[in-house]
Amino acid sequence: MTNQLMLSNVADNLYWMSRYLERAEHTARLLIVNLNISLDMLPANAQLQWARLFKALNVPVPEGDIDDFAAMEILTFDRENSNSILSCIMSARENARQVRAQISSEMWEHLNEMFLNIKSTSLEKIWNAGPFTFLREIRNGSHMFEGITDSTMNHGEGWHFIQVGRFIERANGIANLLAVHSDVLEDQNADLDNEQYLELLAVLKSCTAFEAYCKIYTAAFKRERITELLLLNPEFPHSIRFAIDCVQSALDNIAEATDKRKTIRTNRLVGRLKAELSFDMIDDVISYDLGNYLNGIRQKCAEIHSSVNETYIAYPVQSALVF
């Protein structure tokens, strides 16, 4: 019983460490894009763009006008905002601290360095020099942590829980982003005006997808193609389909080392979502109602998260007893 309960705690810490780091990277990336794109927008549309960003990150939209400084403060350094970059990196580090024996020393050193760097600065210190350098350091630091993890950690159960956390967070984050912009994405009847073009450009760049879109399709923006790339493409790392494929692969590997009878519900939930994303056609998705479709994906991600928690982390003590 002791070993299994210990492993459930380790799985929980690794899972959340990964989710928090993915969330910090996602927030930094969206901030970089939004700070750039808002410069080319009319003031009223820039305000709408900031409001969309807050909604996409599950952060309450501030009352009144939103300026760049205030938005950066809330989304980057606000300790009361559990989804701010500082809060996410603090939470990731705390989860990593509790499982230092399970991760490599290189992973701990890098994550601890990220924490110390952000803790020692403030928005006032980075603002005059420009916030982009700081945000890129967060983004690149998160990417580096992924590489260090893949290169220095044994690819066993712990590593697979890290993958589950990373990619369920990614799928949910992209679904949130697309849902916020679903009105412009599913409007097939009107030509793009300049503000809509900038909004779609921001969506692509927020998912590091602009170059991929141009290579797969053309530089001409088509709403359904943008949606197809970020929703259904099986090869692009920041598509929902790719993320869910990775979640399923990681859970399949975890199931191999556990009692498969306990994993049936979790794997079935992931399998159903993967099947939908594999066989649905973009025309059917858009004609059905893109907003409702994305809400369904978010709900399924929440169900997968709950099932992972119930199966591997918060299971009854009696189920861990060896008779």
mmCIF file of C-alpha atoms in Angstrom:
data_model
loop_
_atom_site.group_PDB
_atom_site.id
_atom_site.type_symbol
_atom_site.label_atom_id
_atom_site.label_comp_id
_atom_site.label_asym_id
_atom_site.label_seq_id
_atom_site.Cartn_x
_atom_site.Cartn_y
_atom_site.Cartn_z
ATOM 1 C CA MET A 1 0.000 0.000 0.000
ATOM 2 C CA THR A 2 2.774 2.438 0.876
ATOM 3 C CA ASN A 3 4.435 2.193 -2.520
ATOM 4 C CA GLN A 4 1.214 2.697 -4.445
ATOM 5 C CA LEU A 5 0.156 5.672 -2.350
ATOM 6 C CA MET A 6 3.601 7.188 -2.779
ATOM 7 C CA LEU A 7 3.404 6.659 -6.528
ATOM 8 C CA SER A 8 0.006 8.388 -6.646
ATOM 9 C CA ASN A 9 1.548 11.465 -5.001
ATOM 10 C CA VAL A 10 4.486 11.390 -7.408
ATOM 11 C CA ALA A 11 2.129 11.096 -10.385
ATOM 12 C CA ASP A 12 0.094 14.037 -9.109
ATOM 13 C CA ASN A 13 3.169 16.255 -8.679
ATOM 14 C CA LEU A 14 4.648 15.381 -12.069
ATOM 15 C CA TYR A 15 1.302 15.853 -13.810
ATOM 16 C CA TRP A 16 0.738 19.314 -12.295
ATOM 17 C CA MET A 17 4.352 20.399 -12.676
ATOM 18 C CA SER A 18 3.959 19.800 -16.393
ATOM 19 C CA ARG A 19 0.547 21.465 -16.653
ATOM 20 C CA TYR A 20 1.716 24.606 -14.886
ATOM 21 C CA LEU A 21 4.800 24.966 -17.079
ATOM 22 C CA GLU A 22 2.755 24.469 -20.236
ATOM 23 C CA ARG A 23 0.328 27.115 -18.981
ATOM 24 C CA ALA A 24 3.151 29.582 -18.286
ATOM 25 C CA GLU A 25 4.605 29.040 -21.770
ATOM 26 C CA HIS A 26 1.164 29.398 -23.359
ATOM 27 C CA THR A 27 0.519 32.671 -21.525
ATOM 28 C CA ALA A 28 3.924 34.099 -22.454
ATOM 29 C CA ARG A 29 3.410 33.199 -26.108
ATOM 30 C CA LEU A 30 -0.043 34.778 -26.246
ATOM 31 C CA LEU A 31 1.239 37.930 -24.575
ATOM 32 C CA ILE A 32 4.064 38.285 -27.105
ATOM 33 C CA VAL A 33 1.588 38.033 -29.963
ATOM 34 C CA ASN A 34 -1.006 40.321 -28.410
ATOM 35 C CA LEU A 35 1.464 43.074 -27.536
ATOM 36 C CA ASN A 36 2.658 43.063 -31.145
ATOM 37 C CA ILE A 37 -0.686 42.758 -32.889
ATOM 38 C CA SER A 38 -2.470 45.408 -30.792
ATOM 39 C CA LEU A 39 -0.063 48.054 -32.139
ATOM 40 C CA ASP A 40 -1.650 47.653 -35.598
ATOM 41 C CA MET A 41 -5.253 47.712 -34.372
ATOM 42 C CA LEU A 42 -7.634 50.570 -33.794
ATOM 43 C CA PRO A 43 -7.845 51.368 -30.056
ATOM 44 C CA ALA A 44 -11.375 49.960 -29.689
ATOM 45 C CA ASN A 45 -10.413 46.725 -31.430
ATOM 46 C CA ALA A 46 -7.236 46.469 -29.374
ATOM 47 C CA GLN A 47 -9.433 46.574 -26.261
ATOM 48 C CA LEU A 48 -11.537 43.739 -27.648
ATOM 49 C CA GLN A 49 -8.400 41.770 -28.425
ATOM 50 C CA TRP A 50 -7.166 42.136 -24.831
ATOM 51 C CA ALA A 51 -10.570 41.046 -23.525
ATOM 52 C CA ARG A 52 -10.438 37.959 -25.737
ATOM 53 C CA LEU A 53 -6.969 37.153 -24.425
ATOM 54 C CA PHE A 54 -8.122 37.282 -20.797
ATOM 55 C CA LYS A 55 -11.058 35.001 -21.626
ATOM 56 C CA ALA A 56 -8.794 32.569 -23.497
ATOM 57 C CA LEU A 57 -6.581 32.340 -20.396
ATOM 58 C CA ASN A 58 -9.527 31.889 -18.011
ATOM 59 C CA VAL A 59 -8.752 35.157 -16.232
ATOM 60 C CA PRO A 60 -11.550 37.634 -15.346
ATOM 61 C CA VAL A 61 -11.585 40.570 -17.751
ATOM 62 C CA PRO A 62 -10.680 43.800 -15.901
ATOM 63 C CA GLU A 63 -13.292 46.536 -15.756
ATOM 64 C CA GLY A 64 -12.743 49.610 -17.876
ATOM 65 C CA ASP A 65 -10.018 50.141 -20.445
ATOM 66 C CA ILE A 66 -7.179 47.623 -20.556
ATOM 67 C CA ASP A 67 -3.754 49.058 -21.305
ATOM 68 C CA ASP A 68 -0.654 47.019 -22.063
ATOM 69 C CA PHE A 69 0.972 47.647 -18.682
ATOM 70 C CA ALA A 70 -2.071 46.632 -16.639
ATOM 71 C CA ALA A 71 -2.606 43.509 -18.749
ATOM 72 C CA MET A 72 1.033 42.491 -18.329
ATOM 73 C CA GLU A 73 0.858 43.048 -14.576
ATOM 74 C CA ILE A 74 -2.193 40.817 -14.149
ATOM 75 C CA LEU A 75 -1.082 38.048 -16.505
ATOM 76 C CA THR A 76 2.595 37.983 -15.554
ATOM 77 C CA PHE A 77 3.329 39.043 -11.963
ATOM 78 C CA ASP A 78 -0.007 39.035 -10.122
ATOM 79 C CA ARG A 79 0.303 36.521 -7.263
ATOM 80 C CA GLU A 80 -3.459 36.640 -6.681
ATOM 81 C CA ASN A 81 -4.027 35.384 -10.236
ATOM 82 C CA SER A 82 -3.403 31.639 -10.067
ATOM 83 C CA ASN A 83 -2.931 31.592 -13.846
ATOM 84 C CA SER A 84 -0.285 34.330 -14.000
ATOM 85 C CA ILE A 85 3.153 33.327 -15.254
ATOM 86 C CA LEU A 86 4.694 33.902 -11.813
ATOM 87 C CA SER A 87 2.017 31.817 -10.073
ATOM 88 C CA CYS A 88 2.373 28.996 -12.610
ATOM 89 C CA ILE A 89 6.162 28.818 -12.319
ATOM 90 C CA MET A 90 5.954 28.944 -8.509
ATOM 91 C CA SER A 91 3.427 26.095 -8.545
ATOM 92 C CA ALA A 92 5.486 24.079 -11.032
ATOM 93 C CA ARG A 93 8.585 24.475 -8.880
ATOM 94 C CA GLU A 94 6.736 23.466 -5.711
ATOM 95 C CA ASN A 95 5.441 20.312 -7.389
ATOM 96 C CA ALA A 96 8.942 19.553 -8.670
ATOM 97 C CA ARG A 97 10.425 20.140 -5.208
ATOM 98 C CA GLN A 98 8.218 17.432 -3.774
ATOM 99 C CA VAL A 99 9.486 14.864 -6.294
ATOM 100 C CA ARG A 100 13.147 15.873 -6.589
ATOM 101 C CA ALA A 101 14.178 12.236 -6.228
ATOM 102 C CA GLN A 102 12.039 11.323 -9.244
ATOM 103 C CA ILE A 103 13.301 13.979 -11.674
ATOM 104 C CA SER A 104 16.827 14.643 -12.905
ATOM 105 C CA SER A 105 19.066 17.197 -11.235
ATOM 106 C CA GLU A 106 19.227 19.068 -14.562
ATOM 107 C CA MET A 107 15.434 19.417 -14.572
ATOM 108 C CA TRP A 108 15.395 20.776 -11.036
ATOM 109 C CA GLU A 109 18.264 23.193 -11.650
ATOM 110 C CA HIS A 110 16.650 24.628 -14.760
ATOM 111 C CA LEU A 111 13.197 25.018 -13.197
ATOM 112 C CA ASN A 112 14.687 26.524 -10.045
ATOM 113 C CA GLU A 113 16.634 29.009 -12.180
ATOM 114 C CA MET A 114 13.445 30.032 -13.982
ATOM 115 C CA PHE A 115 11.767 30.563 -10.624
ATOM 116 C CA LEU A 116 14.617 32.634 -9.181
ATOM 117 C CA ASN A 117 14.803 34.795 -12.309
ATOM 118 C CA ILE A 118 11.127 35.710 -12.333
ATOM 119 C CA LYS A 119 11.009 36.162 -8.557
ATOM 120 C CA SER A 120 13.898 38.632 -8.649
ATOM 121 C CA THR A 121 12.335 40.968 -11.188
ATOM 122 C CA SER A 122 9.151 42.990 -11.628
ATOM 123 C CA LEU A 123 7.182 44.570 -14.416
ATOM 124 C CA GLU A 124 8.684 47.966 -13.607
ATOM 125 C CA LYS A 125 12.191 46.553 -14.090
ATOM 126 C CA ILE A 126 11.483 44.979 -17.473
ATOM 127 C CA TRP A 127 9.015 47.489 -18.933
ATOM 128 C CA ASN A 128 11.392 50.241 -20.047
ATOM 129 C CA ALA A 129 13.702 47.754 -21.744
ATOM 130 C CA GLY A 130 10.669 46.120 -23.328
ATOM 131 C CA PRO A 131 8.772 43.076 -22.043
ATOM 132 C CA PHE A 132 9.476 40.935 -25.095
ATOM 133 C CA THR A 133 12.899 39.780 -23.921
ATOM 134 C CA PHE A 134 11.444 38.640 -20.610
ATOM 135 C CA LEU A 135 8.488 36.845 -22.237
ATOM 136 C CA ARG A 136 10.760 35.095 -24.732
ATOM 137 C CA GLU A 137 12.921 33.908 -21.841
ATOM 138 C CA ILE A 138 9.847 32.334 -20.245
ATOM 139 C CA ARG A 139 8.786 30.761 -23.520
ATOM 140 C CA ASN A 140 12.261 29.487 -24.385
ATOM 141 C CA GLY A 141 12.903 28.373 -20.818
ATOM 142 C CA SER A 142 9.795 26.200 -20.922
ATOM 143 C CA HIS A 143 10.873 24.703 -24.243
ATOM 144 C CA MET A 144 14.305 24.021 -22.795
ATOM 145 C CA PHE A 145 12.766 22.282 -19.798
ATOM 146 C CA GLU A 146 10.886 19.965 -22.156
ATOM 147 C CA GLY A 147 14.132 19.126 -23.938
ATOM 148 C CA ILE A 148 16.007 18.569 -20.681
ATOM 149 C CA THR A 149 13.194 16.332 -19.450
ATOM 150 C CA ASP A 150 13.201 14.224 -22.604
ATOM 151 C CA SER A 151 16.992 13.967 -22.583
ATOM 152 C CA THR A 152 17.714 13.293 -18.919
ATOM 153 C CA MET A 153 14.690 11.516 -17.417
ATOM 154 C CA ASN A 154 13.922 7.821 -17.710
ATOM 155 C CA HIS A 155 10.948 7.419 -20.056
ATOM 156 C CA GLY A 156 8.942 5.379 -17.581
ATOM 157 C CA GLU A 157 5.635 6.031 -15.829
ATOM 158 C CA GLY A 158 6.746 9.383 -14.397
ATOM 159 C CA TRP A 159 7.763 10.696 -17.803
ATOM 160 C CA HIS A 160 4.436 9.584 -19.262
ATOM 161 C CA PHE A 161 2.504 11.457 -16.550
ATOM 162 C CA ILE A 162 4.468 14.558 -17.544
ATOM 163 C CA GLN A 163 3.312 14.046 -21.137
ATOM 164 C CA VAL A 164 -0.312 13.631 -20.050
ATOM 165 C CA GLY A 165 -0.144 16.887 -18.096
ATOM 166 C CA ARG A 166 1.559 18.830 -20.882
ATOM 167 C CA PHE A 167 -0.752 17.769 -23.667
ATOM 168 C CA ILE A 168 -4.082 17.853 -21.819
ATOM 169 C CA GLU A 169 -3.178 21.421 -20.838
ATOM 170 C CA ARG A 170 -2.233 22.205 -24.439
ATOM 171 C CA ALA A 171 -5.448 20.773 -25.881
ATOM 172 C CA ASN A 172 -7.546 22.702 -23.390
ATOM 173 C CA GLY A 173 -5.610 25.935 -23.974
ATOM 174 C CA ILE A 174 -5.997 25.752 -27.750
ATOM 175 C CA ALA A 175 -9.700 24.897 -27.427
ATOM 176 C CA ASN A 176 -10.168 27.959 -25.188
ATOM 177 C CA LEU A 177 -8.335 30.165 -27.676
ATOM 178 C CA LEU A 178 -10.329 28.934 -30.667
ATOM 179 C CA ALA A 179 -13.613 29.232 -28.760
ATOM 180 C CA VAL A 180 -12.917 32.894 -27.981
ATOM 181 C CA HIS A 181 -12.366 33.536 -31.709
ATOM 182 C CA SER A 182 -15.061 31.152 -32.969
ATOM 183 C CA ASP A 183 -17.266 33.941 -34.351
ATOM 184 C CA VAL A 184 -14.680 35.114 -36.874
ATOM 185 C CA LEU A 185 -13.492 31.562 -37.590
ATOM 186 C CA GLU A 186 -16.912 30.223 -38.574
ATOM 187 C CA ASP A 187 -18.164 33.270 -40.494
ATOM 188 C CA GLN A 188 -17.781 31.963 -44.031
ATOM 189 C CA ASN A 189 -19.909 34.516 -45.837
ATOM 190 C CA ALA A 190 -17.894 37.711 -45.585
ATOM 191 C CA ASP A 191 -14.502 38.744 -46.883
ATOM 192 C CA LEU A 192 -11.906 39.496 -44.246
ATOM 193 C CA ASP A 193 -11.496 43.126 -43.289
ATOM 194 C CA ASN A 194 -8.216 44.387 -41.835
ATOM 195 C CA GLU A 195 -9.219 43.853 -38.194
ATOM 196 C CA GLN A 196 -10.419 40.302 -38.860
ATOM 197 C CA TYR A 197 -7.210 39.558 -40.737
ATOM 198 C CA LEU A 198 -5.174 40.734 -37.730
ATOM 199 C CA GLU A 199 -7.336 38.667 -35.397
ATOM 200 C CA LEU A 200 -6.774 35.496 -37.437
ATOM 201 C CA LEU A 201 -3.070 36.281 -37.723
ATOM 202 C CA ALA A 202 -2.965 36.520 -33.929
ATOM 203 C CA VAL A 203 -4.695 33.149 -33.604
ATOM 204 C CA LEU A 204 -2.140 31.466 -35.858
ATOM 205 C CA LYS A 205 0.864 33.100 -34.227
ATOM 206 C CA SER A 206 -0.506 32.346 -30.768
ATOM 207 C CA CYS A 207 -0.229 28.671 -31.693
ATOM 208 C CA THR A 208 3.164 29.063 -33.451
ATOM 209 C CA ALA A 209 1.241 28.092 -36.577
ATOM 210 C CA PHE A 210 1.755 30.903 -39.101
ATOM 211 C CA GLU A 211 4.684 29.282 -40.947
ATOM 212 C CA ALA A 212 3.067 25.850 -40.794
ATOM 213 C CA TYR A 213 -0.162 27.261 -42.258
ATOM 214 C CA CYS A 214 1.681 28.900 -45.147
ATOM 215 C CA LYS A 215 3.550 25.679 -45.947
ATOM 216 C CA ILE A 216 0.509 23.394 -45.751
ATOM 217 C CA TYR A 217 -1.910 25.756 -47.506
ATOM 218 C CA THR A 218 -0.926 29.198 -48.845
ATOM 219 C CA ALA A 219 -0.374 32.646 -47.382
ATOM 220 C CA ALA A 220 -4.019 33.468 -48.203
ATOM 221 C CA PHE A 221 -6.099 33.165 -45.048
ATOM 222 C CA LYS A 222 -9.114 30.878 -45.179
ATOM 223 C CA ARG A 223 -11.092 30.528 -41.988
ATOM 224 C CA GLU A 224 -11.860 26.842 -42.432
ATOM 225 C CA ARG A 225 -8.215 26.027 -43.166
ATOM 226 C CA ILE A 226 -7.019 27.819 -40.038
ATOM 227 C CA THR A 227 -9.576 25.908 -37.978
ATOM 228 C CA GLU A 228 -8.655 22.618 -39.648
ATOM 229 C CA LEU A 229 -4.938 23.099 -38.917
ATOM 230 C CA LEU A 230 -5.393 23.950 -35.239
ATOM 231 C CA LEU A 231 -8.189 21.489 -34.587
ATOM 232 C CA LEU A 232 -7.777 18.379 -36.734
ATOM 233 C CA ASN A 233 -4.200 18.217 -38.049
ATOM 234 C CA PRO A 234 -2.475 15.045 -36.717
ATOM 235 C CA GLU A 235 1.084 16.258 -37.399
ATOM 236 C CA PHE A 236 1.193 19.830 -36.107
ATOM 237 C CA PRO A 237 2.342 19.980 -32.436
ATOM 238 C CA HIS A 238 -0.066 22.770 -31.505
ATOM 239 C CA SER A 239 -3.213 21.200 -32.878
ATOM 240 C CA ILE A 240 -5.821 19.691 -30.570
ATOM 241 C CA ARG A 241 -5.736 16.409 -32.503
ATOM 242 C CA PHE A 242 -1.947 16.107 -32.046
ATOM 243 C CA ALA A 243 -2.223 16.844 -28.321
ATOM 244 C CA ILE A 244 -4.947 14.256 -27.759
ATOM 245 C CA ASP A 245 -2.951 11.670 -29.704
ATOM 246 C CA CYS A 246 -0.056 12.305 -27.303
ATOM 247 C CA VAL A 247 -2.339 12.007 -24.272
ATOM 248 C CA GLN A 248 -3.628 8.664 -25.523
ATOM 249 C CA SER A 249 -0.123 7.362 -26.225
ATOM 250 C CA ALA A 250 1.072 8.322 -22.736
ATOM 251 C CA LEU A 251 -1.978 6.806 -21.039
ATOM 252 C CA ASP A 252 -1.578 3.590 -23.043
ATOM 253 C CA ASN A 253 1.990 3.295 -21.768
ATOM 254 C CA ILE A 254 0.905 3.979 -18.190
ATOM 255 C CA ALA A 255 -1.850 1.366 -18.491
ATOM 256 C CA GLU A 256 0.712 -1.259 -19.463
ATOM 257 C CA ALA A 257 2.279 -0.942 -16.001
ATOM 258 C CA THR A 258 -0.968 -0.896 -14.002
ATOM 259 C CA ASP A 259 -4.147 -2.872 -13.554
ATOM 260 C CA LYS A 260 -5.797 -2.423 -16.948
ATOM 261 C CA ARG A 261 -9.251 -2.960 -15.472
ATOM 262 C CA LYS A 262 -8.894 0.344 -13.619
ATOM 263 C CA THR A 263 -7.810 2.236 -16.735
ATOM 264 C CA ILE A 264 -10.694 1.272 -19.014
ATOM 265 C CA ARG A 265 -12.815 4.389 -18.391
ATOM 266 C CA THR A 266 -9.919 6.827 -18.803
ATOM 267 C CA ASN A 267 -8.647 5.228 -21.989
ATOM 268 C CA ARG A 268 -12.168 4.998 -23.366
ATOM 269 C CA LEU A 269 -12.740 8.724 -22.833
ATOM 270 C CA VAL A 270 -9.497 9.581 -24.613
ATOM 271 C CA GLY A 271 -10.206 7.083 -27.389
ATOM 272 C CA ARG A 272 -13.619 8.573 -28.076
ATOM 273 C CA LEU A 273 -12.236 12.094 -28.311
ATOM 274 C CA LYS A 274 -9.412 10.945 -30.575
ATOM 275 C CA ALA A 275 -11.920 9.138 -32.827
ATOM 276 C CA GLU A 276 -14.012 12.298 -33.168
ATOM 277 C CA LEU A 277 -10.968 14.386 -34.079
ATOM 278 C CA SER A 278 -9.752 11.691 -36.488
ATOM 279 C CA PHE A 279 -12.965 11.242 -38.461
ATOM 280 C CA ASP A 280 -14.767 14.585 -38.250
ATOM 281 C CA MET A 281 -14.516 16.777 -41.349
ATOM 282 C CA ILE A 282 -13.934 20.493 -41.010
ATOM 283 C CA ASP A 283 -17.002 21.406 -43.105
ATOM 284 C CA ASP A 284 -19.214 19.378 -40.769
ATOM 285 C CA VAL A 285 -17.611 20.927 -37.686
ATOM 286 C CA ILE A 286 -18.173 24.490 -38.887
ATOM 287 C CA SER A 287 -21.702 23.844 -40.180
ATOM 288 C CA TYR A 288 -22.607 22.154 -36.870
ATOM 289 C CA ASP A 289 -21.500 25.085 -34.664
ATOM 290 C CA LEU A 290 -17.820 25.594 -33.975
ATOM 291 C CA GLY A 291 -18.405 27.164 -30.560
ATOM 292 C CA ASN A 292 -20.450 24.197 -29.327
ATOM 293 C CA TYR A 293 -17.959 21.767 -30.821
ATOM 294 C CA LEU A 294 -15.085 23.411 -28.933
ATOM 295 C CA ASN A 295 -17.113 23.513 -25.734
ATOM 296 C CA GLY A 296 -17.573 19.778 -26.153
ATOM 297 C CA ILE A 297 -13.823 19.289 -26.463
ATOM 298 C CA ARG A 298 -13.200 21.351 -23.327
ATOM 299 C CA GLN A 299 -15.778 19.296 -21.445
ATOM 300 C CA LYS A 300 -14.166 16.058 -22.605
ATOM 301 C CA CYS A 301 -10.729 17.325 -21.538
ATOM 302 C CA ALA A 302 -12.178 18.056 -18.096
ATOM 303 C CA GLU A 303 -13.629 14.536 -17.956
ATOM 304 C CA ILE A 304 -10.280 13.025 -18.935
ATOM 305 C CA HIS A 305 -8.544 15.073 -16.233
ATOM 306 C CA SER A 306 -11.063 13.922 -13.611
ATOM 307 C CA SER A 307 -10.746 10.311 -14.704
ATOM 308 C CA VAL A 308 -6.930 10.437 -14.565
ATOM 309 C CA ASN A 309 -7.190 11.855 -11.054
ATOM 310 C CA GLU A 310 -9.685 9.224 -9.910
ATOM 311 C CA THR A 311 -7.805 6.337 -11.542
ATOM 312 C CA TYR A 312 -4.210 7.091 -10.633
ATOM 313 C CA ILE A 313 -4.144 9.692 -7.890
ATOM 314 C CA ALA A 314 -7.225 9.896 -5.669
ATOM 315 C CA TYR A 315 -8.312 6.263 -5.801
ATOM 316 C CA PRO A 316 -9.756 4.716 -2.588
ATOM 317 C CA VAL A 317 -7.180 3.366 -0.143
ATOM 318 C CA GLN A 318 -8.847 -0.055 -0.277
ATOM 319 C CA SER A 319 -7.971 -0.415 -3.950
ATOM 320 C CA ALA A 320 -4.271 -0.079 -3.108
ATOM 321 C CA LEU A 321 -4.305 -2.904 -0.573
ATOM 322 C CA VAL A 322 -2.545 -6.086 -1.571
ATOM 323 C CA PHE A 323 -4.398 -9.232 -0.434
#
